C-alpha cells in the first residue's frame, strides 16, 4: 500500500461527511452509522462481534460443504453441497455479467513468465514467492495466479479497434496462489476459482465504464447483504481520475458509505482501486473489486487503431466458496446474520415435514409445484421421530426454510418457517411469489444434486 495523503468519507449521495488524516478517520467512521458492521470492523475491528476464522472452516466442514480430508495443506475439496452453492453463485453472476455485456474467453492455467514485461507484471508475486512453477527445468512455466498473465501475453503488440471499445471479457478459471502454510484458511486457499473480468476502454470512456461496473457490483452486494457494506476507493494522487467529482460519482454508484484514500504513488499497476467490503465477523472480506489500469497497455505495447494506449478495468465478480461462503458462515457465527445458508444457495431450499403418515401425501402435493419450478425441495419422511428433533436437525444443518404439514395443512396452506430467527407470518403464496425470482436467478443452468454422502461422519 502506498503512503496515504488524505482520507475522505462520503455518503451514498456523494456528500463529503468528513475529511482528514489516515490516523483520524477510524474514529470518524465509528460515528457515521453504528449499525453498519463493515464500518465498525473498518474502524475498530468490531471486537464485540468477532468469531474465529478457524470456527468458520470447521462449520463449513460440519455442514459438508468443503473438506480438508486427504488434501495437501492449503487446499480444499468442494463437496456436493458446496458445489450447489458454487453453482448458485455462478448463476447469480450471470445477470451481473450480462449487465457488463461480457464475452467469455478461457485462458490456459499455465503461462510463460520469462519475458521482461511479464517479469514486471509478476514481480511482486515473484518477490514474495507466491507463484507455483512447473518442474520443466528452465523455470519459465508458472501456474496462473489470475487471468492477467495470459491476457497480456495474448494481447501483446496488438492493435484494438477504437470503434469496438469498450470490450468486456470474462475469464473464469481455477487459479493458484502459493500462500505459506500459516496463511492458509477458508479464504486464502492455494487453489480457488476466480471469475475475472477485464473491460478494455478508450481513455475518454473509461470513467463512465468504471462507474457502471461499480454500480453493478454494489447492486450485487446489496442483494446478499442489503446496505451492510462499505466501499473503499484508493486513488493515486495526480492521476487522471483523482478528482473530487470522480470520487463523488463513485460514492453515488456505490450507493453507500465510501472511504476515499488518496495515495502518494502507485502501489501496483492501478490508478484507482475499488473494494466493496463486508464484515465476516472475523475480518472484512472484499466481495467485489475493480481496478483502473493505465500501466499495462503501454507495458505490453497494446494500442488502439487511432494510436492511443487503451485503459483497462480489472474486476472480479462475487466468488462462492472463498468469499460468499465464509461471509455467510462467519456472519451467522458472529450474530451479524442468521445461521442459515441463503435459500438461493442451499442444497435444499425448502423442506416439508409431515407430522404423521397421513400427512405425507399432502406434503408431496405441496412439494410438486416447487419441483416443477426448479426449487430444490425435500420431504422429510422421518415422521416417527419427534417434530422438535427433526426441526433441531434442520437448524443444525443451517436449513433456510421448512414447512410443517399437519391436520390443519390438509385443507389450508402451510406457513414457511425460517431455519433461524423469528417465524415467517407472511401468507404462503405471497412469500413464495416474493422469493421465487431470486431462487430462479440462482438456479444453475444444469441440475446440481446434493444427496448426502454415503459414509458416516462425512466431511
C-alpha positions as a printed Julia matrix, in Angstrom:
459×3 Matrix{Float64}:
   0.0     0.0     0.0
   1.33    3.44   -0.93
   1.52    6.24    1.62
  -1.93    7.74    2.28
  -2.03   11.5     1.62
  -5.52   12.16    2.98
  -8.87   10.48    3.55
 -12.45   11.49    2.74
 -15.7     9.84    3.83
 -18.71   10.36    1.56
 -22.31    9.24    1.81
 -24.3     7.48   -0.91
 -25.32   10.81   -2.42
 -21.72   11.93   -2.85
 -21.73   14.41    0.04
 -18.47   14.72    1.97
 -19.09   13.73    5.58
 -15.52   14.04    6.81
 -12.06   14.85    5.54
  -8.75   14.46    7.35
  -5.74   12.26    8.0
  -5.48    8.48    7.89
  -4.78    8.39   11.63
  -8.03   10.17   12.48
 -10.52    8.6    10.1
 -11.27    5.36   12.04
 -12.78    7.42   14.86
 -14.86    9.36   12.37
 -16.11    6.13   10.78
 -17.49    4.81   14.05
 -19.79    7.79   14.46
 -21.33    7.71   10.98
 -23.51    4.57   11.09
 -23.21    2.38   14.21
 -25.5    -0.24   12.62
 -23.13   -0.87    9.69
 -20.97   -3.84   10.71
 -18.45   -3.21    7.91
 -17.88    0.35    9.14
 -17.45   -0.89   12.7
 -14.94   -3.52   11.57
 -13.03   -0.98    9.49
 -12.99    1.48   12.4
 -12.06   -0.72   15.32
 -12.05   -4.39   14.45
 -15.56   -4.84   15.9
 -14.43   -6.96   18.89
 -17.96   -7.48   20.25
 -18.98   -9.45   17.14
 -15.84  -11.41   16.41
 -15.86  -15.09   15.57
 -12.8   -17.22   14.93
 -11.74  -17.88   11.34
 -11.0   -21.49   12.29
 -14.57  -21.85   13.56
 -15.8   -20.83   10.1
 -13.7   -23.56    8.49
 -14.86  -26.19   10.99
 -18.5   -25.18   10.49
 -18.12  -25.39    6.7
 -16.79  -28.92    7.16
 -19.55  -29.88    9.61
 -22.14  -28.66    7.09
 -20.48  -30.91    4.46
 -19.67  -28.02    2.14
 -15.89  -28.48    1.99
 -13.3   -30.89    3.31
  -9.62  -30.79    4.25
  -9.54  -34.59    4.44
  -6.85  -36.1     2.21
  -5.73  -32.78    0.67
  -2.32  -31.1     0.84
  -2.22  -28.24    3.35
  -3.91  -25.13    1.97
  -6.15  -26.97   -0.49
  -9.82  -27.86   -0.05
 -12.16  -30.4    -1.61
 -15.55  -28.94   -2.55
 -18.26  -31.43   -1.59
 -21.64  -31.85   -3.34
 -23.42  -29.34   -1.12
 -20.59  -26.87   -1.67
 -20.88  -27.46   -5.41
 -24.56  -26.46   -5.21
 -23.51  -23.2    -3.54
 -20.82  -22.55   -6.14
 -23.25  -23.24   -9.0
 -25.83  -20.93   -7.44
 -23.33  -18.06   -7.2
 -22.25  -18.67  -10.79
 -25.91  -18.48  -11.9
 -26.39  -15.31   -9.85
 -23.34  -13.75  -11.51
 -24.79  -14.39  -14.97
 -27.15  -11.42  -14.59
 -24.32   -9.23  -13.28
 -22.11  -10.21  -16.2
 -24.92   -9.63  -18.71
 -25.1    -6.06  -17.45
 -21.43   -5.68  -18.36
 -22.05   -7.08  -21.89
 -19.47   -9.74  -21.34
 -17.64  -12.02  -23.8
 -16.19  -15.22  -22.37
 -12.53  -16.08  -23.04
 -10.89  -19.12  -21.41
  -7.14  -18.88  -20.85
  -4.69  -21.7   -20.01
  -3.79  -22.38  -16.39
  -0.07  -22.08  -17.24
   1.82  -19.04  -18.51
   5.35  -18.27  -19.68
   6.87  -15.81  -17.22
  10.19  -15.29  -18.99
   9.63  -12.06  -20.96
  10.64   -8.71  -19.48
   7.09   -7.26  -19.47
   5.82  -10.43  -17.8
   8.55  -10.26  -15.16
   7.49   -6.66  -14.45
   3.83   -7.67  -14.19
   4.54  -10.57  -11.81
   7.42   -9.03   -9.84
   5.55   -8.65   -6.54
   4.3   -12.22   -6.69
   7.81  -13.41   -7.57
   9.45  -11.44   -4.74
   7.02  -12.97   -2.25
   7.33  -16.48   -3.79
   3.57  -16.51   -4.42
   3.67  -18.39   -7.74
   3.97  -22.13   -8.36
   6.49  -23.11  -11.04
   6.33  -26.22  -13.2
   9.35  -28.51  -12.96
  10.28  -28.14  -16.63
  13.92  -27.39  -15.98
  14.06  -23.8   -17.18
  11.59  -22.28  -14.69
   9.68  -20.39  -17.39
   6.27  -22.01  -16.96
   4.18  -20.99  -13.96
   0.68  -21.76  -12.74
  -1.68  -18.83  -13.29
  -2.5   -16.79  -10.17
  -5.14  -14.87  -12.21
  -6.14  -14.46  -15.84
  -3.87  -11.39  -16.18
  -0.59  -13.01  -17.36
  -2.22  -14.93  -20.22
  -4.45  -11.97  -21.1
  -1.47   -9.67  -21.6
   0.64  -12.34  -23.3
  -2.2   -12.86  -25.79
  -2.69   -9.15  -26.49
   0.98   -8.11  -26.52
   1.71   -5.86  -29.54
  -1.98   -5.88  -30.55
  -3.99   -3.06  -32.12
  -7.59   -2.71  -30.88
 -10.3    -1.05  -32.94
 -11.43    2.03  -31.08
 -14.92    1.83  -32.62
 -15.43   -1.57  -30.95
 -14.5    -0.4   -27.46
 -15.5    -0.9   -24.72
 -14.99   -4.63  -24.96
 -15.61   -6.71  -21.83
 -14.06  -10.13  -21.29
 -14.92  -12.79  -18.71
 -12.31  -15.43  -17.84
 -13.45  -17.8   -15.08
 -10.76  -20.27  -14.08
  -9.06  -22.07  -11.21
  -6.03  -20.12  -10.01
  -3.11  -20.97   -7.75
  -1.54  -18.83   -5.02
   1.49  -20.03   -3.11
   0.45  -18.97    0.38
   2.61  -20.11    3.26
   1.12  -22.8     5.48
   0.31  -20.39    8.33
  -1.52  -18.04    5.96
  -3.97  -20.55    4.51
  -7.62  -20.55    5.58
 -11.09  -20.81    4.1
 -10.48  -17.6     2.12
  -6.79  -17.89    1.37
  -6.64  -21.21   -0.45
  -3.8   -22.33   -2.65
  -6.33  -23.17   -5.37
  -9.68  -21.46   -5.89
 -11.9   -20.23   -8.7
 -11.64  -16.6    -9.83
 -14.32  -15.06  -12.09
 -12.02  -12.45  -13.67
 -13.43   -9.58  -15.75
 -11.43   -7.22  -17.98
 -13.03   -4.26  -19.74
 -10.96   -2.57  -22.46
 -11.92    1.09  -22.9
 -10.8     4.2   -24.69
  -9.37    6.63  -22.08
 -12.19    9.08  -22.83
 -14.81    6.5   -21.85
 -13.12    4.66  -19.0
 -14.66    6.73  -16.18
 -18.17    6.02  -17.43
 -17.49    2.28  -17.71
 -15.84    2.19  -14.28
 -18.88    3.83  -12.68
 -21.22    1.46  -14.49
 -19.24   -1.58  -13.31
 -19.13   -0.19   -9.76
 -22.9     0.24   -9.67
 -23.36   -3.34  -10.89
 -21.0    -4.55   -8.16
 -22.82   -2.56   -5.46
 -26.2    -3.87   -6.6
 -24.89   -7.45   -6.45
 -23.52   -6.91   -2.93
 -26.78   -5.35   -1.73
 -28.69   -8.41   -2.99
 -26.96  -10.55   -0.35
 -26.23   -8.06    2.44
 -28.57   -5.08    1.87
 -26.52   -1.96    2.69
 -24.33   -3.54    5.38
 -21.11   -2.88    3.46
 -18.55   -0.15    2.92
 -16.94    0.98   -0.34
 -13.23    1.83   -0.15
 -11.68    3.7    -3.08
  -7.89    4.01   -3.28
  -7.0     6.83   -5.67
  -3.43    7.68   -6.67
  -2.85   11.43   -6.3
  -2.35   13.26   -9.59
  -3.74   10.55  -11.88
  -6.39   11.33  -14.48
  -9.4    10.48  -12.35
  -8.15   11.58   -8.96
 -10.73   14.36   -8.75
 -13.41   15.32   -6.26
 -16.05   14.94   -8.96
 -15.0    11.36   -9.8
 -14.9    10.49   -6.09
 -18.45   11.83   -5.67
 -19.67    9.85   -8.67
 -18.09    6.7    -7.27
 -19.87    7.22   -3.96
 -23.19    7.6    -5.79
 -22.55    4.47   -7.86
 -21.63    2.5    -4.72
 -24.91    3.54   -3.09
 -23.48    3.67    0.42
 -20.66    4.97    2.58
 -17.46    5.46    0.58
 -13.99    5.93    2.07
 -11.58    7.6    -0.38
  -7.91    7.07    0.47
  -5.63    9.17   -1.71
  -2.23    7.56   -2.21
   1.06    9.28   -2.92
   2.18    6.71   -5.53
   1.03    3.63   -7.45
   1.11    0.63   -5.09
   0.79   -1.7    -8.12
  -0.48   -1.04  -11.64
  -3.74    0.69  -10.75
  -4.57    4.37  -10.58
  -7.89    3.75   -8.84
  -9.0     0.66   -6.95
 -12.46   -0.08   -5.58
 -13.19   -2.65   -2.92
 -16.68   -3.38   -1.6
 -16.1    -4.79    1.86
 -18.46   -6.85    4.03
 -17.87   -7.91    7.63
 -17.5   -11.65    8.11
 -17.45  -11.36   11.9
 -13.72  -12.11   11.96
 -12.46   -9.71    9.25
 -13.5    -7.61    6.28
 -14.0    -9.61    3.08
 -13.69   -7.91   -0.31
 -16.7    -9.34   -2.12
 -16.35   -7.14   -5.24
 -13.39   -5.19   -6.62
 -12.38   -3.0    -9.56
  -9.06   -1.52  -10.65
  -8.43    1.14  -13.29
  -5.2     0.18  -15.05
  -3.29    2.7   -17.16
   0.05    0.88  -16.88
  -0.18   -2.5   -18.57
  -1.3    -1.41  -22.05
   1.93    0.58  -22.53
   3.93   -2.17  -20.82
   2.71   -4.77  -23.35
   2.53   -2.34  -26.3
  -1.25   -2.57  -26.73
  -2.71    0.32  -28.75
  -5.89    1.41  -30.49
  -6.05    1.97  -34.25
  -6.06    5.72  -33.52
  -2.71    5.49  -31.73
  -3.62    5.71  -28.03
  -2.98    3.15  -25.35
  -6.38    1.85  -24.16
  -7.35    1.84  -20.5
  -8.27   -1.38  -18.75
 -10.7    -2.07  -15.92
  -9.93   -5.2   -13.94
 -12.78   -6.68  -11.9
 -13.8    -9.79  -10.07
 -17.45  -10.67   -9.53
 -18.65  -12.45   -6.38
 -16.89  -15.73   -5.62
 -18.72  -18.58   -3.92
 -16.56  -20.84   -1.78
 -13.79  -18.37   -0.97
 -15.96  -15.26   -0.42
 -19.72  -15.75    0.0
 -19.36  -18.99    1.95
 -17.09  -17.56    4.69
 -19.24  -14.43    4.82
 -22.47  -16.37    5.32
 -20.99  -18.69    7.95
 -18.92  -16.05    9.73
 -21.83  -13.61    9.96
 -24.03  -16.38   11.31
 -21.5   -17.39   13.97
 -20.88  -13.74   14.93
 -24.56  -12.84   15.21
 -24.47  -10.49   12.23
 -26.87  -12.68   10.24
 -28.97  -15.83   10.63
 -27.38  -19.24   10.94
 -28.75  -20.43    7.6
 -27.37  -20.93    4.11
 -29.27  -18.45    1.89
 -32.19  -20.24    0.24
 -30.8   -19.31   -3.19
 -27.66  -21.37   -2.46
 -28.83  -24.15   -0.15
 -28.8   -27.82   -1.13
 -32.48  -28.0    -0.02
 -34.25  -24.67   -0.38
 -37.48  -25.89    1.25
 -38.13  -28.98    3.39
 -41.65  -30.23    4.15
 -42.12  -32.01    7.46
 -45.26  -34.21    7.58
 -46.25  -34.87   11.21
 -47.65  -38.33   10.54
 -48.05  -40.84    7.73
 -51.47  -39.43    6.84
 -49.83  -36.06    6.08
 -47.24  -37.41    3.6
 -49.49  -37.16    0.55
 -50.25  -33.51    1.3
 -46.52  -32.81    1.74
 -45.8   -34.22   -1.72
 -48.76  -32.27   -3.14
 -47.2   -29.05   -1.81
 -43.71  -30.0    -2.96
 -44.78  -30.88   -6.52
 -45.27  -27.33   -7.89
 -41.95  -26.28   -6.36
 -40.13  -29.16   -8.07
 -41.73  -28.12  -11.35
 -40.47  -24.55  -10.84
 -36.95  -25.86  -10.21
 -36.91  -25.23   -6.45
 -34.74  -27.77   -4.61
 -37.36  -29.29   -2.33
 -37.31  -32.26    0.04
 -39.95  -34.15    2.04
 -38.7   -35.45    5.4
 -40.28  -38.86    5.92
 -38.89  -39.44    9.43
 -42.3   -38.6    10.85
 -41.97  -41.21   13.6
 -39.34  -39.01   15.26
 -40.47  -36.09   17.48
 -41.03  -32.95   15.43
 -38.76  -30.96   17.72
 -35.85  -33.31   17.0
 -36.5   -33.1    13.26
 -36.58  -29.3    13.32
 -33.46  -29.25   15.51
 -31.59  -31.3    12.91
 -32.59  -28.89   10.15
 -31.4   -25.94   12.21
 -28.05  -27.62   12.86
 -27.75  -28.06    9.09
 -28.42  -24.32    8.58
 -31.55  -25.17    6.58
 -33.09  -21.89    5.37
 -36.81  -22.78    5.15
 -39.16  -25.56    6.18
 -42.93  -26.15    6.38
 -44.64  -28.36    8.97
 -47.58  -30.31    7.48
 -50.24  -31.47    9.96
 -54.01  -31.72   10.16
 -54.54  -28.0     9.54
 -52.39  -28.09    6.4
 -54.51  -30.88    4.91
 -57.0   -28.24    3.83
 -55.08  -24.97    4.26
 -51.82  -23.52    3.03
 -48.85  -24.11    5.36
 -46.59  -21.42    6.77
 -42.95  -21.11    5.82
 -40.68  -21.24    8.85
 -37.17  -19.84    8.84
 -34.43  -22.2     9.93
 -33.1   -19.45   12.21
 -34.64  -16.32   13.64
 -38.31  -15.31   14.04
 -41.12  -17.16   12.33
 -42.47  -16.01    8.98
 -46.01  -14.68    9.26
 -46.45  -13.78    5.59
 -49.01  -15.73    3.58
 -47.53  -18.86    1.97
 -48.34  -17.91   -1.62
 -47.29  -14.26   -1.17
 -43.98  -15.3     0.37
 -43.36  -17.81   -2.39
 -44.13  -15.26   -5.12
 -41.76  -12.78   -3.48
 -38.88  -15.24   -3.1
 -39.18  -17.22   -6.31
 -37.48  -14.66   -8.64
 -34.33  -14.74   -6.5
 -34.36  -18.53   -6.31
 -34.7   -18.75  -10.06
 -31.94  -16.21  -10.63
 -29.58  -18.51   -8.72
 -30.77  -21.72  -10.36
 -27.89  -23.45  -12.17
 -28.35  -23.93  -15.9
 -27.72  -27.65  -15.42
 -29.15  -29.55  -12.43
 -26.79  -29.96   -9.5
 -27.61  -32.67   -6.99
 -26.56  -32.78   -3.36
 -27.56  -36.16   -1.92
 -25.97  -36.97    1.44
 -22.56  -38.6     1.2
 -22.77  -42.38    1.55
 -20.47  -42.84    4.52
 -20.65  -41.98    8.2
 -19.18  -38.75    9.58
 -18.58  -37.43    6.06
 -16.62  -34.23    5.71
